[in-house]
Short mmCIF file of C-alpha atoms in Angstrom, two decimals:
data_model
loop_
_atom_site.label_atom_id
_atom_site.label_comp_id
_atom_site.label_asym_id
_atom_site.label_seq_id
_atom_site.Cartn_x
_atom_site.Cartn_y
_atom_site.Cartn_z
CA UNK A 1 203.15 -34.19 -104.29
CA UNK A 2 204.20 -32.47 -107.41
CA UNK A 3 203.78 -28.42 -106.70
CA UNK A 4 201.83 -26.43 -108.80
CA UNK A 5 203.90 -23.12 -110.01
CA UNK A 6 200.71 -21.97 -112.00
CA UNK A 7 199.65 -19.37 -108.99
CA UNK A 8 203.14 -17.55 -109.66
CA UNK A 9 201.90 -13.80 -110.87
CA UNK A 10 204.02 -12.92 -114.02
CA UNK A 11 202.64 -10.07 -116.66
CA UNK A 12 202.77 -11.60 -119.96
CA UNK A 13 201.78 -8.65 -121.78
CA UNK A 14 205.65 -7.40 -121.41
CA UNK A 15 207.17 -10.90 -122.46
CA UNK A 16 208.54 -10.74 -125.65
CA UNK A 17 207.57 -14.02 -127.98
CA UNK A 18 209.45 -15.43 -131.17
CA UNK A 19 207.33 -13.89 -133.79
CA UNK A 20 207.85 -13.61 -138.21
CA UNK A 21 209.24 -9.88 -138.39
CA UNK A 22 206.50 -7.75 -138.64
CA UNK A 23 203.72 -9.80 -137.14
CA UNK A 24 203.12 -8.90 -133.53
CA UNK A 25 203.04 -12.58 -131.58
CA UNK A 26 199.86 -13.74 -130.84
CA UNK A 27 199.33 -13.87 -126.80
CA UNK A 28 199.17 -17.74 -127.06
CA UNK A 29 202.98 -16.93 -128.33
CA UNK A 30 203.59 -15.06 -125.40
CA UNK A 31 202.51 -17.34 -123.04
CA UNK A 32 204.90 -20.34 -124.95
CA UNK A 33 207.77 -18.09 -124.68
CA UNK A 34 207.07 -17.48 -120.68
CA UNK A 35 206.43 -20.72 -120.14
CA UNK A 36 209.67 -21.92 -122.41
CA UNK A 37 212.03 -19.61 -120.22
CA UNK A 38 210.42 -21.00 -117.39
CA UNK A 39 211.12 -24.65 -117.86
CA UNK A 40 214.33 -23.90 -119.30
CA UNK A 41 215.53 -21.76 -116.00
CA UNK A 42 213.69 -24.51 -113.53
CA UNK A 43 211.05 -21.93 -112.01
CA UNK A 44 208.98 -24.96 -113.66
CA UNK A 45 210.87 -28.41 -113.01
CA UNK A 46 209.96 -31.46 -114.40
CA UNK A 47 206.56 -32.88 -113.20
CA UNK A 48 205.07 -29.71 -112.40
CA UNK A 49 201.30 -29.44 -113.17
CA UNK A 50 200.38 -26.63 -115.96
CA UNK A 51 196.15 -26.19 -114.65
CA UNK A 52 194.72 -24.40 -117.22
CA UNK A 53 192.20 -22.71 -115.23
CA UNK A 54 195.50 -21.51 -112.91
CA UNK A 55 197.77 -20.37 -115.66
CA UNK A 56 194.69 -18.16 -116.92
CA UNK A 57 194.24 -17.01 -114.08
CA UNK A 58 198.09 -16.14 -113.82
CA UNK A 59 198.15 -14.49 -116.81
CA UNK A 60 194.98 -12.96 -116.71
CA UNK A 61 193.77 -14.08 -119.71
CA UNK A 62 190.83 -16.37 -121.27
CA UNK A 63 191.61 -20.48 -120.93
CA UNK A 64 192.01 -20.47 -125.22
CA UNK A 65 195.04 -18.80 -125.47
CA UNK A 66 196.90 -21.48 -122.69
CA UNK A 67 195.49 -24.33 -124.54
CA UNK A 68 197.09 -23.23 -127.63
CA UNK A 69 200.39 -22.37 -125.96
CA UNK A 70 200.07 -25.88 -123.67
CA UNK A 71 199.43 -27.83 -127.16
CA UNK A 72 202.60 -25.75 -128.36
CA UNK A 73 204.77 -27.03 -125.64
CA UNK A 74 203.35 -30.12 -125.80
CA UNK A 75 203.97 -31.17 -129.50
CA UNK A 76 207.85 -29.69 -129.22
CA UNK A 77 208.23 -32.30 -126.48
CA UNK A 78 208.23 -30.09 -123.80
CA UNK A 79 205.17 -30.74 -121.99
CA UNK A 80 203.60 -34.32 -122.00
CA UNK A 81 199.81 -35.29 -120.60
CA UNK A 82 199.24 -37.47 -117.83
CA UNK A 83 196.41 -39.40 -116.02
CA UNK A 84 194.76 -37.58 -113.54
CA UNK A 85 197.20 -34.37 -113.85
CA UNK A 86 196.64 -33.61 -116.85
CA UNK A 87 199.36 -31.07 -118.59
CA UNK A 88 202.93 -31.48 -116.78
CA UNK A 89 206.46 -30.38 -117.43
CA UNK A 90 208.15 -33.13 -119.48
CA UNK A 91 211.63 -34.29 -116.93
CA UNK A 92 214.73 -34.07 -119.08
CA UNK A 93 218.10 -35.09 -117.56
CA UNK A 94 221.30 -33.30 -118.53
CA UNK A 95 222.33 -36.49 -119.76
CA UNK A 96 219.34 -36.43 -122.14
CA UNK A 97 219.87 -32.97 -123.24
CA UNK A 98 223.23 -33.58 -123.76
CA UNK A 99 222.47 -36.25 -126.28
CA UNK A 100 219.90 -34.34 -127.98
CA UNK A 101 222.30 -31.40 -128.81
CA UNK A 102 224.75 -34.04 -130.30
CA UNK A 103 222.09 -35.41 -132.62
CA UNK A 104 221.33 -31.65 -133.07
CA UNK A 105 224.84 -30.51 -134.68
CA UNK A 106 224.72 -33.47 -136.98
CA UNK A 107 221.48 -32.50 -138.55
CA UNK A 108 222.57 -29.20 -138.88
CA UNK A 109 225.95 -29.79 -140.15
CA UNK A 110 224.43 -32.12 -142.45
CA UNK A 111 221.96 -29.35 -143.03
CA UNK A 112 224.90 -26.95 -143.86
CA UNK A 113 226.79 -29.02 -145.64
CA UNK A 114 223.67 -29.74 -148.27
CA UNK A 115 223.17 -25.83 -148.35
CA UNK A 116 227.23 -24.88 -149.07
CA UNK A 117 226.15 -26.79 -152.36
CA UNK A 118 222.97 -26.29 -153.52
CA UNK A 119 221.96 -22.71 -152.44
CA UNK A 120 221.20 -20.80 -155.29
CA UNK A 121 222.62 -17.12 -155.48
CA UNK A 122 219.17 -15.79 -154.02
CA UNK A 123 219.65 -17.67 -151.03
CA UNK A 124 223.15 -16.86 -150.30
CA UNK A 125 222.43 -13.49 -150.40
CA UNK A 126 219.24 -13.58 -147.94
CA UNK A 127 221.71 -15.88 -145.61
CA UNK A 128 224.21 -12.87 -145.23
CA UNK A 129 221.05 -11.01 -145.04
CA UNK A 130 220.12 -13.07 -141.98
CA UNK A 131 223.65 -12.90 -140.66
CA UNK A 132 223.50 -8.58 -140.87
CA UNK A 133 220.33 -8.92 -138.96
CA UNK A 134 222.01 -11.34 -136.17
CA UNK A 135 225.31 -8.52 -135.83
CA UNK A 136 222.43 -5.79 -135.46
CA UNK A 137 221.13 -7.45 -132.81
CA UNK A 138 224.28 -8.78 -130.86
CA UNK A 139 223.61 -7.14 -127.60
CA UNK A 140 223.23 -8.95 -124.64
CA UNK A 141 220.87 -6.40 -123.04
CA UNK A 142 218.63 -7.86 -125.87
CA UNK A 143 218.34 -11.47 -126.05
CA UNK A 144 215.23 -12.37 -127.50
CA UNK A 145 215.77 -10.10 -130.35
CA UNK A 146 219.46 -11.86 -131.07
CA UNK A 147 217.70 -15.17 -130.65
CA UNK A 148 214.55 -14.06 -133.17
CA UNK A 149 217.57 -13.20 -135.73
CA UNK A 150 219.24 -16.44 -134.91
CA UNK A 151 216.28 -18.40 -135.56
CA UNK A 152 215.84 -16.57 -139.09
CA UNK A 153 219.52 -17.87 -139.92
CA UNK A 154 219.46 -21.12 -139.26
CA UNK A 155 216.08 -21.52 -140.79
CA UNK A 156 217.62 -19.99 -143.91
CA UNK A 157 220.43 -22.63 -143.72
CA UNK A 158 217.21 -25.38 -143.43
CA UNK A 159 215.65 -23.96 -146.51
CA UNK A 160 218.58 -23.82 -148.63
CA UNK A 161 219.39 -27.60 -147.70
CA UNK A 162 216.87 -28.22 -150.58
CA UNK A 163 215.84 -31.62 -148.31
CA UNK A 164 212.22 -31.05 -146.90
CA UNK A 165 212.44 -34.41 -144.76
CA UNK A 166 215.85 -33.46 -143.58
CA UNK A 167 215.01 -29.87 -142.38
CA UNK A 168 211.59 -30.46 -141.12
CA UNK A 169 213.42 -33.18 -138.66
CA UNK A 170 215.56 -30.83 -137.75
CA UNK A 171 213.19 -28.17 -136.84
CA UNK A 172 210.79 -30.90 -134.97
CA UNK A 173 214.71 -31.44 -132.93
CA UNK A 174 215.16 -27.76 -132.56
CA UNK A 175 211.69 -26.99 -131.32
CA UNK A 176 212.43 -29.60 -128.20
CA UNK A 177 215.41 -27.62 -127.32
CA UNK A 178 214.32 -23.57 -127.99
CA UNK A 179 214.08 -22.99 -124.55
CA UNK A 180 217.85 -24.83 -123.41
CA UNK A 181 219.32 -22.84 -126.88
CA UNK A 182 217.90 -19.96 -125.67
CA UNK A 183 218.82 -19.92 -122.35
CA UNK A 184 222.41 -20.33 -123.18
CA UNK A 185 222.43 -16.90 -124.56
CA UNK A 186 223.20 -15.85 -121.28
CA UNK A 187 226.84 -17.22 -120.93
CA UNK A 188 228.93 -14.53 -121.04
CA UNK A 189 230.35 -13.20 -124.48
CA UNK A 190 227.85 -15.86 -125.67
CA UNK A 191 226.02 -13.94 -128.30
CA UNK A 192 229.26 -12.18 -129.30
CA UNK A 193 230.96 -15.47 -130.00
CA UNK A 194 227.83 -16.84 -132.08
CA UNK A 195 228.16 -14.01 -134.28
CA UNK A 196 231.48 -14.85 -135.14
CA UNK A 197 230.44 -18.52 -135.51
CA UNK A 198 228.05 -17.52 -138.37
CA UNK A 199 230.20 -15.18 -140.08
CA UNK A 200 232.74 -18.43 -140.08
CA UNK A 201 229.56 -20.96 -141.59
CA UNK A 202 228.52 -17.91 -144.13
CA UNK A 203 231.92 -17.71 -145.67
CA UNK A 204 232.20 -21.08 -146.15
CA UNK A 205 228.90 -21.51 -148.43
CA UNK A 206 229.65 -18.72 -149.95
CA UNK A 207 233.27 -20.79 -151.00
CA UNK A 208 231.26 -23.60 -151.51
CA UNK A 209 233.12 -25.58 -149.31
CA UNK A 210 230.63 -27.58 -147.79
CA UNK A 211 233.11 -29.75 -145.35
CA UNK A 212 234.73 -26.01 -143.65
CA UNK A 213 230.43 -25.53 -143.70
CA UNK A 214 229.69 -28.54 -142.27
CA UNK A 215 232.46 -28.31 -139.69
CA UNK A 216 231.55 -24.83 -138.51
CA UNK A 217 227.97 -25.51 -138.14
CA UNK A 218 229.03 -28.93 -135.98
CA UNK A 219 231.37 -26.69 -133.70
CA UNK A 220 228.46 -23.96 -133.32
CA UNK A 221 225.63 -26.35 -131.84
CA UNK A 222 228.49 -28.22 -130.04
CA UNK A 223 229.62 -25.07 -128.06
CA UNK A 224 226.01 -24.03 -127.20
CA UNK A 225 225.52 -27.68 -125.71
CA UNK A 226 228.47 -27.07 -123.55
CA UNK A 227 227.20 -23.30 -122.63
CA UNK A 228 224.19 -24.77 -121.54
CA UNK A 229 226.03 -27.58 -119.89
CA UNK A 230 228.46 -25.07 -117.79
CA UNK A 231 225.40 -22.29 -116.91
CA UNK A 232 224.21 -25.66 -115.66
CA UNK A 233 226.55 -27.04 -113.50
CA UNK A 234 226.45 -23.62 -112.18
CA UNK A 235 223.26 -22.49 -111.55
CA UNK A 236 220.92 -24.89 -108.71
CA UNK A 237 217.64 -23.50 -110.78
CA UNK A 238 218.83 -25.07 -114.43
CA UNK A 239 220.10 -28.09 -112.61
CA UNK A 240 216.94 -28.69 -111.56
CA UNK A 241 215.16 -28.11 -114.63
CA UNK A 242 217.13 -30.75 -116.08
CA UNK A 243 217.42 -33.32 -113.49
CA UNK A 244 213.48 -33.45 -112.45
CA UNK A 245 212.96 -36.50 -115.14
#
C-alpha cells in the first residue's frame, strides 16, 4: 500500500512561496512551494496519495486553497490523477530527470542565444538588473530568495528571446523541474557559483556574442543537473524521490 504523508504537521504560514516582487503569495502558493520541496527532498516519494481533506487538515486551512496548489502541481507534471487514489506524486527516475535537464539547457541555450541578438537596449539593461538582484541575494542562509531572483533572470532571458512558442515551452519544461532546480541550491558554493555563471551569460549578450551566450547558458543548466545528480547519489531521501516511478 502506497503511504499517505498528508497527516505530517508542517506550518505553512512560515513557508516562503515564489511570488512577483511585491505581491505577497497567495496561500495556495504556499502550499505548492511546501509541497514542491517535499517531492523534491522525498518526504513525498513517488505514488504517495495527496487527500485533500488530509492536506487541509495538515495545513489547517480550507480544501480550496489545496485544490488550487494540487491543480498547480499537477499541470507542471508533478502530480498526476489516478483511479481510485485520486491525486498522487508523479514517480520520476534519475534517469528521467537526467534527460529532462539535457533537453532543458538546449532550450535555454537556444533561448540565450536568440536573446544575445535580439534584445533591445531596454532589456539588456533590466537583465543586469535581474543579475544585481541575484548577487543581492547570494546567501545560502537564504535560498528561496536567491531562487525568486533566479527565476526573474532567466525569465528575462525567455522574454528577450522574442520567440513566444520557444519560451513558453521552456517555461512548461522548467515548471516540471522547479522543485529538482531548486533543491540543488543546496550543494555547497552552489549559489555562489551560479552567480558567476550569470555574470559569464550577461556579458556575453551584452557582446552580442550569442555562441559564448549560448555556451554559458548550456554549461549553467548542465552543472545544476549534475548538482542535483551528486546531492542525489548522496542523500537516501532524494534518491528516493527520484527512483519511486
Amino acid at each position: 500500500m502506497v503511504p499517505d504523508r498528508t497527516a505530517h504537521n508542517a506550518n505553512v504560514q512560515d513557508k516562503p512561496a515564489t511570488a512577483p516582487r511585491g505581491r505577497k503569495p497567495r496561500l495556495a502558493d504556499r502550499l505548492r512551494c511546501q509541497l514542491e520541496e517535499e517531492i523534491a527532498t522525498g518526504q513525498l516519494a513517488g505514488g504517495t496519495r495527496l487527500d485533500e481533506a488530509g492536506l487541509a487538515k495538515r495545513f489547517g486551512v480550507s480544501r480550496t486553497p489545496v485544490r488550487e496548489a494540487l491543480s498547480s502541481l499537477a499541470s507542471a507534471g508533478l502530480v498526476e490523477t489516478r483511479p481510485r487514489q485520486g491525486a498522487v506524486v508523479a514517480g520520476l527516475s534519475l534517469s528521467d530527470l537526467i534527460q529532462m535537464f539535457e533537453v532543458m539547457a538546449e532550450l535555454e541555450a537556444l533561448c540565450t542565444r536568440l536573446a544575445a541578438r535580439r534584445m533591445t537596449e531596454a532589456e539588456r539593461t533590466q537583465l543586469e538588473q535581474t543579475l544585481q538582484a541575484c548577487i543581492d541575494a547570494a546567501d545560502p542562509a537564504r535560498p528561496n530568495d536567491y531562487y525568486d531572483a533566479n527565476l526573474a533572470f532567466h525569465e528575462a532571458i525567455y522574454a528577450g528571446s522574442h520567440n513566444a512558442y520557444l519560451a513558453e515551452q521552456t517555461r512548461q519544461l522548467r515548471n516540471r523541474l522547479q522543485p529538482y532546480r531548486r533543491t540543488q541550491l543546496a550543494g555547497l558554493g552552489r549559489i555562489e557559483t551560479s552567480c558567476r555563471e550569470h555574470a559569464e551569460i550577461v556579458d556575453a549578450i551584452r557582446q552580442a556574442d550569442a555562441i559564448s551566450a549560448e555556451g554559458a547558458m548550456r554549461r549553467h543548466v548542465t552543472i545544476q543537473a549534475d548538482t542535483f545528480a551528486e546531492l542525489a547519489a548522496h542523500s537516501p531521501e532524494q534518491r528516493t524521490a527520484v527512483d519511486s516511478a
